[in-house]
Short mmCIF file of C-alpha atoms in Angstrom, two decimals:
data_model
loop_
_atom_site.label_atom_id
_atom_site.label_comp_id
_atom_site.label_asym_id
_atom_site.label_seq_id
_atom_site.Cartn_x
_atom_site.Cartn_y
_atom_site.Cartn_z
CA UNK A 1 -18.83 -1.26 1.03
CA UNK A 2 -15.64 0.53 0.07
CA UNK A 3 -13.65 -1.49 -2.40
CA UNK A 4 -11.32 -1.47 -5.67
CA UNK A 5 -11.30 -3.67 -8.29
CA UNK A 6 -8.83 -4.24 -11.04
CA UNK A 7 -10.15 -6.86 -13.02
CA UNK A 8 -6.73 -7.41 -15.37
CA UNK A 9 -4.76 -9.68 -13.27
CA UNK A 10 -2.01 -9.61 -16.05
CA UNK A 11 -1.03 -7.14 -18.96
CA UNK A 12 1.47 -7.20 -21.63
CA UNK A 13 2.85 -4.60 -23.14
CA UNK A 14 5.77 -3.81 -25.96
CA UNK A 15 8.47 -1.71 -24.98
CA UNK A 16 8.12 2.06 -25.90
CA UNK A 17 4.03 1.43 -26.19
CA UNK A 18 1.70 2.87 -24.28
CA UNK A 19 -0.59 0.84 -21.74
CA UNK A 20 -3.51 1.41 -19.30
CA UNK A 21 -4.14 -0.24 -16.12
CA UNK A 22 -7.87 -0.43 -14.78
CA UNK A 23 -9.15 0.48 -11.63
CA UNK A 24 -12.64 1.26 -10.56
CA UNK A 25 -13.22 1.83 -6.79
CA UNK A 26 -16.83 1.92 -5.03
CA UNK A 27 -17.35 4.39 -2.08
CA UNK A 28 -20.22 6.43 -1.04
CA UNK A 29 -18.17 9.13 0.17
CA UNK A 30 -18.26 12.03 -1.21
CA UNK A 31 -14.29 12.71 -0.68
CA UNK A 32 -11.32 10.32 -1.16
CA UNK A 33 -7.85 9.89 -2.83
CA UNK A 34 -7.26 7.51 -5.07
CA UNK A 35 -3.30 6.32 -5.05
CA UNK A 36 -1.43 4.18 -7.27
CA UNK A 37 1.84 2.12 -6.09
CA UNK A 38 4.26 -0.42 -8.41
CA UNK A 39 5.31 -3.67 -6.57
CA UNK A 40 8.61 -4.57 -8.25
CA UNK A 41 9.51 -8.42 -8.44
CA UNK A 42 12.26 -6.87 -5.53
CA UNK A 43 9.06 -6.62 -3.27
CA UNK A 44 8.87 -3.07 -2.14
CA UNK A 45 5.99 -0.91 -2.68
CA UNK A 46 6.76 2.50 -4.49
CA UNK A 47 4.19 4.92 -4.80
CA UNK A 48 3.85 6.84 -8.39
CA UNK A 49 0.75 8.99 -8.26
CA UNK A 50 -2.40 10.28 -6.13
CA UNK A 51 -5.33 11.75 -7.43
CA UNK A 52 -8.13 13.75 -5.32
CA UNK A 53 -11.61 13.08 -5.51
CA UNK A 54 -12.43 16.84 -6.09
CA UNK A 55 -9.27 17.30 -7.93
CA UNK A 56 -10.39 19.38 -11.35
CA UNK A 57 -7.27 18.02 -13.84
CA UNK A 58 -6.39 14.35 -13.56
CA UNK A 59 -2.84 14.01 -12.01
CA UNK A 60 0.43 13.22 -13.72
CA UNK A 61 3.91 12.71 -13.26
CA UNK A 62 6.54 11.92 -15.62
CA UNK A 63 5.42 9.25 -17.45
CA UNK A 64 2.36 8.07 -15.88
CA UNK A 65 -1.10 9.83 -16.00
CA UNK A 66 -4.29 9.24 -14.09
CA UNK A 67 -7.19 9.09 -16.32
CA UNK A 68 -9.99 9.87 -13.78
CA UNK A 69 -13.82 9.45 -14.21
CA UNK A 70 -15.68 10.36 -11.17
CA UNK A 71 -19.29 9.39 -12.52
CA UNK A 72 -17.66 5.81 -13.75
CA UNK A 73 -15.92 5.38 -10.42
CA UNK A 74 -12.61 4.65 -12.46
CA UNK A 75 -9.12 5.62 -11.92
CA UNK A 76 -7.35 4.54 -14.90
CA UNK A 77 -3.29 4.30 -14.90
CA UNK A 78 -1.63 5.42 -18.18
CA UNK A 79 2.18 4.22 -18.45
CA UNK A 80 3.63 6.60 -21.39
CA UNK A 81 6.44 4.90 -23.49
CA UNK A 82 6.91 1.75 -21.42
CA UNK A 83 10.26 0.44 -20.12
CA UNK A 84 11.41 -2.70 -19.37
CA UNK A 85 12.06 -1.91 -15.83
CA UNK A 86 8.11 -0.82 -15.42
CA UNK A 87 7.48 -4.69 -15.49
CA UNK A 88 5.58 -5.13 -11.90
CA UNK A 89 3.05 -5.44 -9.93
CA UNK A 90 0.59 -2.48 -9.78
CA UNK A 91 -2.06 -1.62 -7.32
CA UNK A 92 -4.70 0.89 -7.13
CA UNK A 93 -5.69 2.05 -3.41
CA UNK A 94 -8.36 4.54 -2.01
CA UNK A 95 -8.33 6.54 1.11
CA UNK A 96 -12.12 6.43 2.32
CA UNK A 97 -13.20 10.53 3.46
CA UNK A 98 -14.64 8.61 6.03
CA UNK A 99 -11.89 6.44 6.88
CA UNK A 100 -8.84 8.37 6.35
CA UNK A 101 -6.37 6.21 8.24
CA UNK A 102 -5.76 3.21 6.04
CA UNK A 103 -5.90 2.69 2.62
CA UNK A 104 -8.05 0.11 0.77
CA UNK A 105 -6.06 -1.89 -1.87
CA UNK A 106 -6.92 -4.08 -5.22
CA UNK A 107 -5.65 -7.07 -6.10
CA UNK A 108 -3.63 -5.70 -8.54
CA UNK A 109 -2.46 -5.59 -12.18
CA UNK A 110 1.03 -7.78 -12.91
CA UNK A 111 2.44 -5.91 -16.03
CA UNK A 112 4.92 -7.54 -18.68
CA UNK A 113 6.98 -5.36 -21.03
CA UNK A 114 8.56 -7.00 -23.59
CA UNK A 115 11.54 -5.63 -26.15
CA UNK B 1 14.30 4.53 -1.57
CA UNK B 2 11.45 5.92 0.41
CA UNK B 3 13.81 6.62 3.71
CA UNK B 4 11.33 4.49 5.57
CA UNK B 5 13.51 1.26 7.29
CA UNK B 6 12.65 -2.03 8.12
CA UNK B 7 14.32 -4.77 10.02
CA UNK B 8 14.88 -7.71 9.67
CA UNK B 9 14.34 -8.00 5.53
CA UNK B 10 13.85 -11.90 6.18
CA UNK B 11 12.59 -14.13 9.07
CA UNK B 12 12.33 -17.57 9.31
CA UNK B 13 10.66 -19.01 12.25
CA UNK B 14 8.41 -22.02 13.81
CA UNK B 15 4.91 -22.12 15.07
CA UNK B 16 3.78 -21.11 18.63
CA UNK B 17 7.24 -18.49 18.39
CA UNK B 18 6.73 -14.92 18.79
CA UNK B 19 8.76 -11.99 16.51
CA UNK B 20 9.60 -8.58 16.37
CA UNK B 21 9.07 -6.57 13.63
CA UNK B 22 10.93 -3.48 13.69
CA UNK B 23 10.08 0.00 11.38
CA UNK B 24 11.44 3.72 11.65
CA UNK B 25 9.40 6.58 9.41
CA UNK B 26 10.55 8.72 7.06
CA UNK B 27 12.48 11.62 9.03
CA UNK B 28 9.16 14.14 10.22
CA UNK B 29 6.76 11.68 9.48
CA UNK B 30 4.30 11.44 12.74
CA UNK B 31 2.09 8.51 11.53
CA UNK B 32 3.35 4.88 11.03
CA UNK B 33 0.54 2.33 9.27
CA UNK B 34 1.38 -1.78 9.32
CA UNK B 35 -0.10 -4.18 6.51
CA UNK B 36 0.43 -7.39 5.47
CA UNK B 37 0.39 -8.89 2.21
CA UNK B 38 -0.42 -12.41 1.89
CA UNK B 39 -1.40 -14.34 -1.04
CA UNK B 40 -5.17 -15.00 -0.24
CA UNK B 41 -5.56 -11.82 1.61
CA UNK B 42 -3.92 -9.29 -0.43
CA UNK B 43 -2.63 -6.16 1.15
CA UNK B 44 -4.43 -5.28 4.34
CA UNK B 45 -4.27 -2.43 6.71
CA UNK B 46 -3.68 -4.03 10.39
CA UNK B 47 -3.09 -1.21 12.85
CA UNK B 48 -1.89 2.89 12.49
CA UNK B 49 0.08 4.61 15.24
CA UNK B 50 0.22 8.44 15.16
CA UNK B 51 2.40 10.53 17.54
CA UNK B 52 2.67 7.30 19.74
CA UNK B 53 -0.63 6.96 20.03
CA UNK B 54 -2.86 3.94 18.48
CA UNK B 55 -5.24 5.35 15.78
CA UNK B 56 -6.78 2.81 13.86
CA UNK B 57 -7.19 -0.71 14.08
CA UNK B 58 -8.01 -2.92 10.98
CA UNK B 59 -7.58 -6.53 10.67
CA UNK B 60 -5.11 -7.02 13.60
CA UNK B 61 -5.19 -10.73 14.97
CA UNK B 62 -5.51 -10.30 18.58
CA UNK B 63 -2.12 -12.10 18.71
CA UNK B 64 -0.61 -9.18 17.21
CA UNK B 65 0.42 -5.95 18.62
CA UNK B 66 2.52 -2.87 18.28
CA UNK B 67 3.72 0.28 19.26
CA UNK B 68 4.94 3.45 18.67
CA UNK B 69 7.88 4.61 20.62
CA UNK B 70 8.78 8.53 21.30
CA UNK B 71 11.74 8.47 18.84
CA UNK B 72 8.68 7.49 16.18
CA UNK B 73 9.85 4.03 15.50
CA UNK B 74 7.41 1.12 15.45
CA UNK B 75 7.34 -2.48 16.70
CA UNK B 76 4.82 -5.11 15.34
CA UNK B 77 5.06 -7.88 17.70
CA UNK B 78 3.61 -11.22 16.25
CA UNK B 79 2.83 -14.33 18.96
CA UNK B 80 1.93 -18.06 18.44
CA UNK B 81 2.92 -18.19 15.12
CA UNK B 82 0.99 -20.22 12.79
CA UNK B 83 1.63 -21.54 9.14
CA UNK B 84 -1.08 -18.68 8.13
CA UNK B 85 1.00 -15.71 9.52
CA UNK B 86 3.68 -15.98 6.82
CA UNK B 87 3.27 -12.81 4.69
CA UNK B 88 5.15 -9.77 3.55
CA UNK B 89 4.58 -7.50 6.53
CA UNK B 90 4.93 -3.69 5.45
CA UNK B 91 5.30 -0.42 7.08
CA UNK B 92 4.21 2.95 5.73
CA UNK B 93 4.59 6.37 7.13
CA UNK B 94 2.94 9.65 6.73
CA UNK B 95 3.62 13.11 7.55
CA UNK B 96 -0.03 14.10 9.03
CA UNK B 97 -2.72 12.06 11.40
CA UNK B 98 -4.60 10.28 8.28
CA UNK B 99 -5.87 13.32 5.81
CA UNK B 100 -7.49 11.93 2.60
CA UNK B 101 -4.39 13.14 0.67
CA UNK B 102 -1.71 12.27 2.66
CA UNK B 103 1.05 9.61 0.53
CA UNK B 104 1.91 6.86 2.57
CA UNK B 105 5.86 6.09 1.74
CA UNK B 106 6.46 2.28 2.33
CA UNK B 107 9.31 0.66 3.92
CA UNK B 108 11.00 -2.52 1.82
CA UNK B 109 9.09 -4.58 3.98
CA UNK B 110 9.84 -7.85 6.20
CA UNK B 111 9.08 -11.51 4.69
CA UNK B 112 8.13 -13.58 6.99
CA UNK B 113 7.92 -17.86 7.25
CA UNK B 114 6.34 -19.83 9.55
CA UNK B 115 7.08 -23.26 9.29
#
């Protein structure tokens, strides 16, 4: 069965620190995207970074990073020098090969920077 | 701001009542995907219109519906309400028909209460 997992259902993290959300997915397709969005307490979803399944370099942008591991089936999130307005929600989805027209979602990672 | 719109931002309604849920795309975006995010469900992928055609069904109550019209916008119709149908009720677009790494940009999204 296709599925995520994020098994941290809250993190802390000191401002200006560095942090790393978990995700590990399960598919048996051989191609997928892996996506991660931020839930602010506001409610909307904003997306921050995709990541290809036969991608060679694991994405980035700005300060987040996606440390993949295809053979662990994990798609890490690195925040870089945290700010106090990353304090969210944050879910990892996956786009199925085989079922390109939704995407599956965790159950997400609630994230707490402090000063 | 992703430029994806939704209307209303709140609704407030009683059981056995029927609502409109209103969503226009990003500007060139062909493909418009509806979930809901409830607390014991999590995020789920309900339906997918592409082009104004119906493209994927996921876990759509059959008291739901929706539709794409030729401008691009979407409706999500709801009907006999019950307490379980309150949820944040999201809508994403895409630019393409569902490719593995095609972003879907979410809209602010519509809360919903059924009392």
């Amino acid at each position: 069965a296709q599925k995520i997992t994020q098994t941290q259902p809250g993190m802390f993290v000191q401002e200006k620190e560095a942090v790393t959300l978990d995700c590990t997915y399960d598919t048996s397709d051989p191609s997928y995207g892996l996506f991660w969005y931020k839930q602010p307490s506001s409610g909307e979803m904003i997306f921050l970074i995709y990541q290809g399944s036969y991608d060679q370099q694991n994405a980035t942008e700005g300060r987040y990073s996606l440390n993949f591991q295809k053979a662990r089936k994990s798609a890490n999130l690195v925040i870089s020098a945290s700010q106090l307005g990353d304090s969210a929600m944050y879910f990892c989805a996956m786009r199925p090969f085989e079922d390109t027209d939704k995407l599956i979602f965790g159950t997400g990672t609630r994230l707490q920077v402090f000063p | 701001d992703s430029g994806v719109t939704q209307t209303p931002k709140h609704l407030i309604t009683a059981t056995g009542q029927r609502v409109t849920l209103r969503c226009s795309p990003r500007s060139g975006d062909l493909s418009v995907y509806w979930y809901q995010q409830s607390l014991d469900q999590g995020l789920q992928f309900l339906i997918q219109y592409y082009n104004g055609e119906e493209r994927a069904k996921g876990n759509i109550l059959e008291r739901f519906s929706a539709q794409q019209f030729p401008d691009l916008h979407s409706e999500l119709n709801l009907s006999s309400l019950e307490l379980g149908d309150s949820a944040l009720y999201f809508c994403a677009s895409g630019t393409s028909g569902g490719a593995r790494e095609e972003t879907q940009y979410f809209g602010p999204g519509t809360r919903l209460l059924v009392l």
